[in-house]
PDB file of C-alpha atoms in Angstrom:
ATOM      1  CA  MET O 867     -83.406 394.540  47.379  1.00 69.00           C
ATOM      2  CA  SER O 868     -81.325 394.673  50.549  1.00 84.00           C
ATOM      3  CA  ALA O 869     -77.917 394.158  50.733  1.00 95.00           C
ATOM      4  CA  LEU O 870     -76.387 390.692  50.465  1.00 98.00           C
ATOM      5  CA  HIS O 871     -73.727 389.763  54.247  1.00 98.00           C
ATOM      6  CA  LEU O 872     -71.523 386.550  54.105  1.00 98.00           C
ATOM      7  CA  VAL O 873     -70.893 385.791  57.339  1.00 98.00           C
ATOM      8  CA  ILE O 874     -67.946 382.954  57.048  1.00 97.00           C
ATOM      9  CA  GLY O 875     -64.356 380.902  58.922  1.00 96.00           C
ATOM     10  CA  ASN O 876     -60.396 382.009  57.424  1.00 94.00           C
ATOM     11  CA  LYS O 877     -59.902 381.080  54.136  1.00 97.00           C
ATOM     12  CA  ASN O 878     -57.483 379.373  55.008  1.00 97.00           C
ATOM     13  CA  TYR O 879     -59.264 376.185  56.140  1.00 96.00           C
ATOM     14  CA  SER O 880     -63.566 377.021  55.953  1.00 97.00           C
ATOM     15  CA  SER O 881     -64.358 374.082  52.910  1.00 97.00           C
ATOM     16  CA  TRP O 882     -68.006 375.378  53.802  1.00 97.00           C
ATOM     17  CA  SER O 883     -67.964 378.521  53.472  1.00 98.00           C
ATOM     18  CA  LEU O 884     -65.809 379.181  50.197  1.00 98.00           C
ATOM     19  CA  ARG O 885     -69.207 376.820  48.661  1.00 98.00           C
ATOM     20  CA  PRO O 886     -70.737 379.508  48.789  1.00 98.00           C
ATOM     21  CA  TRP O 887     -68.959 382.128  48.726  1.00 98.00           C
ATOM     22  CA  MET O 888     -67.158 380.642  45.214  1.00 98.00           C
ATOM     23  CA  ALA O 889     -71.005 380.112  44.048  1.00 98.00           C
ATOM     24  CA  LEU O 890     -72.287 384.330  44.355  1.00 98.00           C
ATOM     25  CA  SER O 891     -68.525 385.312  43.292  1.00 98.00           C
ATOM     26  CA  MET O 892     -69.064 383.236  39.670  1.00 98.00           C
ATOM     27  CA  ALA O 893     -73.048 384.722  39.514  1.00 98.00           C
ATOM     28  CA  GLY O 894     -71.526 388.523  39.586  1.00 98.00           C
ATOM     29  CA  ILE O 895     -74.052 389.104  42.813  1.00 98.00           C
ATOM     30  CA  PRO O 896     -72.654 391.872  45.436  1.00 97.00           C
ATOM     31  CA  PHE O 897     -71.902 390.680  48.451  1.00 98.00           C
ATOM     32  CA  GLN O 898     -70.247 391.160  51.909  1.00 97.00           C
ATOM     33  CA  GLU O 899     -68.141 389.702  53.396  1.00 97.00           C
ATOM     34  CA  THR O 900     -66.911 389.434  57.289  1.00 97.00           C
ATOM     35  CA  VAL O 901     -64.349 386.182  58.341  1.00 96.00           C
ATOM     36  CA  ILE O 902     -64.850 385.529  61.989  1.00 94.00           C
ATOM     37  CA  PRO O 903     -61.082 383.688  62.920  1.00 89.00           C
ATOM     38  CA  LEU O 904     -61.928 379.523  64.104  1.00 88.00           C
ATOM     39  CA  ASP O 905     -60.110 377.852  66.275  1.00 84.00           C
ATOM     40  CA  THR O 906     -59.900 381.008  69.367  1.00 84.00           C
ATOM     41  CA  PRO O 907     -61.468 381.552  72.076  1.00 87.00           C
ATOM     42  CA  ASP O 908     -64.240 384.095  71.051  1.00 88.00           C
ATOM     43  CA  THR O 909     -64.920 381.827  67.643  1.00 87.00           C
ATOM     44  CA  ALA O 910     -68.065 380.231  69.850  1.00 85.00           C
ATOM     45  CA  ALA O 911     -68.400 384.526  71.051  1.00 88.00           C
ATOM     46  CA  GLN O 912     -68.210 386.361  67.788  1.00 88.00           C
ATOM     47  CA  ILE O 913     -70.296 383.225  65.836  1.00 82.00           C
ATOM     48  CA  ALA O 914     -72.697 383.327  67.913  1.00 82.00           C
ATOM     49  CA  GLU O 915     -74.465 387.672  67.296  1.00 84.00           C
ATOM     50  CA  HIS O 916     -74.822 385.237  63.087  1.00 87.00           C
ATOM     51  CA  SER O 917     -76.455 381.741  63.843  1.00 81.00           C
ATOM     52  CA  GLY O 918     -77.467 380.115  66.839  1.00 80.00           C
ATOM     53  CA  ALA O 919     -76.816 376.863  64.564  1.00 80.00           C
ATOM     54  CA  GLY O 920     -72.523 377.556  65.673  1.00 79.00           C
ATOM     55  CA  ARG O 921     -71.495 378.164  62.508  1.00 85.00           C
ATOM     56  CA  VAL O 922     -70.461 379.423  59.903  1.00 93.00           C
ATOM     57  CA  PRO O 923     -71.607 379.908  56.762  1.00 97.00           C
ATOM     58  CA  VAL O 924     -73.982 382.398  57.262  1.00 97.00           C
ATOM     59  CA  LEU O 925     -75.899 384.546  55.340  1.00 98.00           C
ATOM     60  CA  HIS O 926     -77.518 387.951  56.546  1.00 97.00           C
ATOM     61  CA  HIS O 927     -79.999 389.017  54.042  1.00 97.00           C
ATOM     62  CA  GLY O 928     -82.154 391.848  55.065  1.00 95.00           C
ATOM     63  CA  ARG O 929     -84.055 389.745  58.584  1.00 94.00           C
ATOM     64  CA  LEU O 930     -83.002 386.918  57.094  1.00 95.00           C
ATOM     65  CA  ALA O 931     -80.194 385.026  58.075  1.00 95.00           C
ATOM     66  CA  ILE O 932     -79.580 381.259  56.292  1.00 97.00           C
ATOM     67  CA  TRP O 933     -76.674 379.020  56.753  1.00 95.00           C
ATOM     68  CA  GLU O 934     -76.495 375.974  55.728  1.00 95.00           C
ATOM     69  CA  SER O 935     -73.974 375.938  52.869  1.00 97.00           C
ATOM     70  CA  LEU O 936     -76.521 374.585  50.829  1.00 97.00           C
ATOM     71  CA  ALA O 937     -79.261 376.044  52.350  1.00 97.00           C
ATOM     72  CA  ILE O 938     -78.047 379.531  51.289  1.00 98.00           C
ATOM     73  CA  MET O 939     -77.509 378.867  47.258  1.00 98.00           C
ATOM     74  CA  GLU O 940     -80.379 377.263  47.422  1.00 98.00           C
ATOM     75  CA  TYR O 941     -82.081 380.427  48.601  1.00 98.00           C
ATOM     76  CA  LEU O 942     -79.059 382.341  45.662  1.00 98.00           C
ATOM     77  CA  ALA O 943     -80.726 380.651  42.992  1.00 98.00           C
ATOM     78  CA  GLU O 944     -84.330 381.284  44.101  1.00 98.00           C
ATOM     79  CA  LEU O 945     -83.388 384.347  44.748  1.00 98.00           C
ATOM     80  CA  PHE O 946     -81.387 384.955  41.142  1.00 98.00           C
ATOM     81  CA  PRO O 947     -83.424 383.019  38.344  1.00 97.00           C
ATOM     82  CA  GLU O 948     -80.712 384.674  35.814  1.00 97.00           C
ATOM     83  CA  LYS O 949     -78.190 383.514  36.982  1.00 98.00           C
ATOM     84  CA  ASN O 950     -78.658 379.958  36.703  1.00 97.00           C
ATOM     85  CA  LEU O 951     -76.945 378.683  39.220  1.00 98.00           C
ATOM     86  CA  TRP O 952     -78.560 375.206  38.927  1.00 98.00           C
ATOM     87  CA  PRO O 953     -78.563 374.189  34.974  1.00 97.00           C
ATOM     88  CA  LYS O 954     -82.095 374.924  33.220  1.00 95.00           C
ATOM     89  CA  THR O 955     -82.906 371.865  32.514  1.00 97.00           C
ATOM     90  CA  ILE O 956     -84.572 369.213  34.456  1.00 98.00           C
ATOM     91  CA  ALA O 957     -82.680 366.145  34.295  1.00 98.00           C
ATOM     92  CA  ALA O 958     -79.456 368.157  34.929  1.00 98.00           C
ATOM     93  CA  ARG O 959     -80.905 369.978  37.916  1.00 98.00           C
ATOM     94  CA  ALA O 960     -82.259 367.435  39.167  1.00 98.00           C
ATOM     95  CA  MET O 961     -77.991 365.219  38.413  1.00 98.00           C
ATOM     96  CA  ALA O 962     -77.106 368.884  40.072  1.00 98.00           C
ATOM     97  CA  ARG O 963     -78.887 368.265  43.175  1.00 98.00           C
ATOM     98  CA  SER O 964     -77.442 364.845  43.343  1.00 98.00           C
ATOM     99  CA  VAL O 965     -73.650 365.250  42.887  1.00 98.00           C
ATOM    100  CA  ALA O 966     -74.411 368.007  44.744  1.00 98.00           C
ATOM    101  CA  ASN O 967     -76.031 366.704  48.228  1.00 97.00           C
ATOM    102  CA  GLU O 968     -73.350 363.175  47.920  1.00 97.00           C
ATOM    103  CA  MET O 969     -71.273 365.970  48.281  1.00 95.00           C
ATOM    104  CA  HIS O 970     -72.233 367.153  51.284  1.00 94.00           C
ATOM    105  CA  ALA O 971     -74.075 363.775  52.831  1.00 92.00           C
ATOM    106  CA  GLY O 972     -70.536 361.408  51.645  1.00 93.00           C
ATOM    107  CA  PHE O 973     -67.856 361.535  51.382  1.00 97.00           C
ATOM    108  CA  SER O 974     -65.978 360.795  55.337  1.00 96.00           C
ATOM    109  CA  ALA O 975     -62.461 359.061  54.683  1.00 97.00           C
ATOM    110  CA  LEU O 976     -61.255 362.158  52.302  1.00 97.00           C
ATOM    111  CA  ARG O 977     -62.379 364.791  53.959  1.00 95.00           C
ATOM    112  CA  ASN O 978     -60.967 363.617  57.767  1.00 94.00           C
ATOM    113  CA  ALA O 979     -57.881 361.891  55.612  1.00 95.00           C
ATOM    114  CA  CYS O 980     -57.117 365.483  53.513  1.00 96.00           C
ATOM    115  CA  PRO O 981     -58.896 367.985  55.077  1.00 96.00           C
ATOM    116  CA  MET O 982     -58.204 372.349  52.970  1.00 97.00           C
ATOM    117  CA  ASN O 983     -55.823 373.344  54.353  1.00 97.00           C
ATOM    118  CA  ILE O 984     -54.720 375.713  51.401  1.00 97.00           C
ATOM    119  CA  ARG O 985     -51.325 377.261  52.742  1.00 96.00           C
ATOM    120  CA  ARG O 986     -50.775 373.353  53.381  1.00 96.00           C
ATOM    121  CA  PRO O 987     -47.399 372.731  50.715  1.00 96.00           C
ATOM    122  CA  LYS O 988     -47.836 370.446  47.484  1.00 96.00           C
ATOM    123  CA  LYS O 989     -46.987 367.168  49.207  1.00 95.00           C
ATOM    124  CA  PRO O 990     -48.660 363.493  49.688  1.00 94.00           C
ATOM    125  CA  VAL O 991     -49.857 361.440  52.547  1.00 92.00           C
ATOM    126  CA  PRO O 992     -50.512 357.934  52.789  1.00 92.00           C
ATOM    127  CA  PHE O 993     -53.953 357.482  51.114  1.00 93.00           C
ATOM    128  CA  SER O 994     -56.202 354.614  53.511  1.00 96.00           C
ATOM    129  CA  ALA O 995     -58.458 352.134  50.537  1.00 97.00           C
ATOM    130  CA  ALA O 996     -61.504 353.811  52.501  1.00 98.00           C
ATOM    131  CA  VAL O 997     -60.328 357.755  50.978  1.00 97.00           C
ATOM    132  CA  LEU O 998     -58.401 356.108  47.172  1.00 97.00           C
ATOM    133  CA  LYS O 999     -62.699 354.722  46.656  1.00 98.00           C
ATOM    134  CA  ASP O1000     -64.430 358.197  48.010  1.00 98.00           C
ATOM    135  CA  VAL O1001     -61.661 359.725  45.091  1.00 98.00           C
ATOM    136  CA  ALA O1002     -62.594 357.036  42.753  1.00 98.00           C
ATOM    137  CA  ARG O1003     -66.141 357.178  43.050  1.00 98.00           C
ATOM    138  CA  ILE O1004     -66.270 361.329  42.973  1.00 98.00           C
ATOM    139  CA  GLU O1005     -64.325 360.468  39.387  1.00 98.00           C
ATOM    140  CA  GLY O1006     -67.053 358.706  38.392  1.00 98.00           C
ATOM    141  CA  LEU O1007     -69.065 361.203  38.543  1.00 98.00           C
ATOM    142  CA  TRP O1008     -67.444 363.983  38.084  1.00 98.00           C
ATOM    143  CA  ARG O1009     -67.240 362.469  34.581  1.00 98.00           C
ATOM    144  CA  ASP O1010     -70.428 361.676  33.840  1.00 98.00           C
ATOM    145  CA  CYS O1011     -71.543 364.667  34.726  1.00 98.00           C
ATOM    146  CA  ARG O1012     -69.385 366.382  32.003  1.00 98.00           C
ATOM    147  CA  THR O1013     -69.750 363.272  29.943  1.00 98.00           C
ATOM    148  CA  LYS O1014     -73.230 363.953  29.592  1.00 97.00           C
ATOM    149  CA  PHE O1015     -74.216 367.601  30.610  1.00 98.00           C
ATOM    150  CA  GLY O1016     -70.542 369.656  30.158  1.00 97.00           C
ATOM    151  CA  LYS O1017     -70.505 370.276  27.197  1.00 92.00           C
ATOM    152  CA  GLY O1018     -71.174 373.708  26.764  1.00 90.00           C
ATOM    153  CA  GLY O1019     -68.467 374.909  28.670  1.00 97.00           C
ATOM    154  CA  LYS O1020     -65.326 373.581  31.442  1.00 97.00           C
ATOM    155  CA  PHE O1021     -67.403 373.249  34.454  1.00 98.00           C
ATOM    156  CA  LEU O1022     -69.466 369.508  35.248  1.00 98.00           C
ATOM    157  CA  PHE O1023     -72.708 370.758  33.374  1.00 98.00           C
ATOM    158  CA  GLY O1024     -70.645 373.272  31.516  1.00 98.00           C
ATOM    159  CA  LYS O1025     -71.493 376.593  32.862  1.00 98.00           C
ATOM    160  CA  PHE O1026     -70.174 376.471  36.698  1.00 98.00           C
ATOM    161  CA  SER O1027     -73.079 375.840  38.905  1.00 98.00           C
ATOM    162  CA  ILE O1028     -73.851 375.231  42.153  1.00 98.00           C
ATOM    163  CA  ALA O1029     -72.018 371.545  41.977  1.00 98.00           C
ATOM    164  CA  ASP O1030     -69.397 373.604  41.117  1.00 98.00           C
ATOM    165  CA  ALA O1031     -69.437 374.704  43.632  1.00 98.00           C
ATOM    166  CA  MET O1032     -70.029 371.883  46.573  1.00 98.00           C
ATOM    167  CA  TYR O1033     -66.850 370.026  44.600  1.00 98.00           C
ATOM    168  CA  ALA O1034     -64.264 373.558  44.873  1.00 98.00           C
ATOM    169  CA  PRO O1035     -62.986 372.394  48.602  1.00 98.00           C
ATOM    170  CA  VAL O1036     -62.525 368.561  47.052  1.00 98.00           C
ATOM    171  CA  VAL O1037     -60.121 370.220  43.858  1.00 98.00           C
ATOM    172  CA  THR O1038     -58.411 371.917  46.756  1.00 98.00           C
ATOM    173  CA  ARG O1039     -58.319 368.760  48.676  1.00 97.00           C
ATOM    174  CA  LEU O1040     -56.756 366.318  45.867  1.00 98.00           C
ATOM    175  CA  ASP O1041     -54.365 368.794  44.530  1.00 98.00           C
ATOM    176  CA  THR O1042     -53.056 370.064  48.276  1.00 97.00           C
ATOM    177  CA  PHE O1043     -52.428 366.355  48.704  1.00 97.00           C
ATOM    178  CA  VAL O1044     -51.260 365.002  45.321  1.00 97.00           C
ATOM    179  CA  ILE O1045     -53.692 362.213  44.992  1.00 97.00           C
ATOM    180  CA  PRO O1046     -53.299 360.710  41.715  1.00 96.00           C
ATOM    181  CA  VAL O1047     -56.283 361.690  39.280  1.00 97.00           C
ATOM    182  CA  ALA O1048     -56.288 360.926  35.526  1.00 98.00           C
ATOM    183  CA  ASP O1049     -55.917 363.678  33.313  1.00 98.00           C
ATOM    184  CA  ASP O1050     -59.511 364.343  32.927  1.00 98.00           C
ATOM    185  CA  THR O1051     -59.879 365.440  36.185  1.00 98.00           C
ATOM    186  CA  ARG O1052     -56.869 367.219  36.932  1.00 98.00           C
ATOM    187  CA  SER O1053     -58.438 369.331  33.563  1.00 98.00           C
ATOM    188  CA  TYR O1054     -61.835 369.911  35.493  1.00 98.00           C
ATOM    189  CA  MET O1055     -59.793 370.474  38.996  1.00 98.00           C
ATOM    190  CA  GLY O1056     -57.730 373.373  36.468  1.00 98.00           C
ATOM    191  CA  ALA O1057     -60.556 374.592  35.032  1.00 98.00           C
ATOM    192  CA  VAL O1058     -62.064 375.370  38.446  1.00 98.00           C
ATOM    193  CA  MET O1059     -58.351 376.627  40.148  1.00 98.00           C
ATOM    194  CA  ASN O1060     -57.735 379.155  37.174  1.00 98.00           C
ATOM    195  CA  THR O1061     -61.167 381.097  37.480  1.00 98.00           C
ATOM    196  CA  ALA O1062     -60.533 384.402  39.035  1.00 98.00           C
ATOM    197  CA  ALA O1063     -62.653 383.261  41.953  1.00 98.00           C
ATOM    198  CA  PHE O1064     -60.579 380.974  43.348  1.00 98.00           C
ATOM    199  CA  GLN O1065     -57.565 382.731  43.156  1.00 98.00           C
ATOM    200  CA  SER O1066     -58.720 385.634  44.847  1.00 98.00           C
ATOM    201  CA  TRP O1067     -60.222 382.803  48.171  1.00 98.00           C
ATOM    202  CA  ARG O1068     -56.324 381.566  47.273  1.00 98.00           C
ATOM    203  CA  GLU O1069     -55.269 384.281  48.155  1.00 98.00           C
ATOM    204  CA  ALA O1070     -56.483 386.159  50.527  1.00 97.00           C
ATOM    205  CA  ALA O1071     -56.078 382.254  52.598  1.00 97.00           C
ATOM    206  CA  LEU O1072     -53.149 382.790  52.172  1.00 97.00           C
ATOM    207  CA  LYS O1073     -52.350 385.693  53.974  1.00 96.00           C
ATOM    208  CA  GLU O1074     -54.146 384.063  56.785  1.00 94.00           C
ATOM    209  CA  THR O1075     -51.569 383.471  60.050  1.00 93.00           C
ATOM    210  CA  TRP O1076     -54.440 381.719  61.626  1.00 87.00           C
ATOM    211  CA  ILE O1077     -53.391 378.313  62.114  1.00 90.00           C
ATOM    212  CA  VAL O1078     -56.238 375.189  63.133  1.00 86.00           C
ATOM    213  CA  PRO O1079     -54.453 372.853  64.216  1.00 87.00           C
ATOM    214  CA  ALA O1080     -57.203 370.456  64.090  1.00 82.00           C
ATOM    215  CA  ASP O1081     -56.252 371.390  59.960  1.00 85.00           C
ATOM    216  CA  GLU O1082     -52.694 370.911  60.009  1.00 89.00           C
ATOM    217  CA  VAL O1083     -51.845 367.170  59.278  1.00 85.00           C
ATOM    218  CA  ASP O1084     -48.447 367.246  59.222  1.00 83.00           C
TER     219      ASP O1084
END
């Protein structure tokens, strides 16, 4: 099998890059990575070498290029069915895909007000009603997943899945911006942040020196 090559943005800021990176790492799938600094004069040119979409992440596999985070993870789920990147049962898979796609398309208030910035000192900002509504919805989704399908482990569907990868950047936002959440939410956040994969990503993020002003809300 050809080697997998994942092209990503800054680990401090690139939430969409974190998602497939976490899926690959948690599944123990070997891959090479290339980090492209975002918001620099030659960022667009560097990304254009890998993707006509002009965005990261991009997964290269032989002659194939798969772009967009959820599409990458769907490809990985098909390529490595034994890794069970989606839950095993039809009902759990249906819910996992629903919550993953809701993350993909929604929660713009939270994402805009609280960009992923792992280096940022932990402190709150004023939260709008729209942000708090997003947080309440996310907490409800996580609680519902854990109640219905999470009894076999610490993650949304027991075993780490694509759904968890999709929400990993949300975990960092809730943590970095010290957003008040329930104890069960905090427990799930800890499960994600305490993984060796996330700790490795965080360690690399903290060593980066690139700055993306738009994501420095302070």
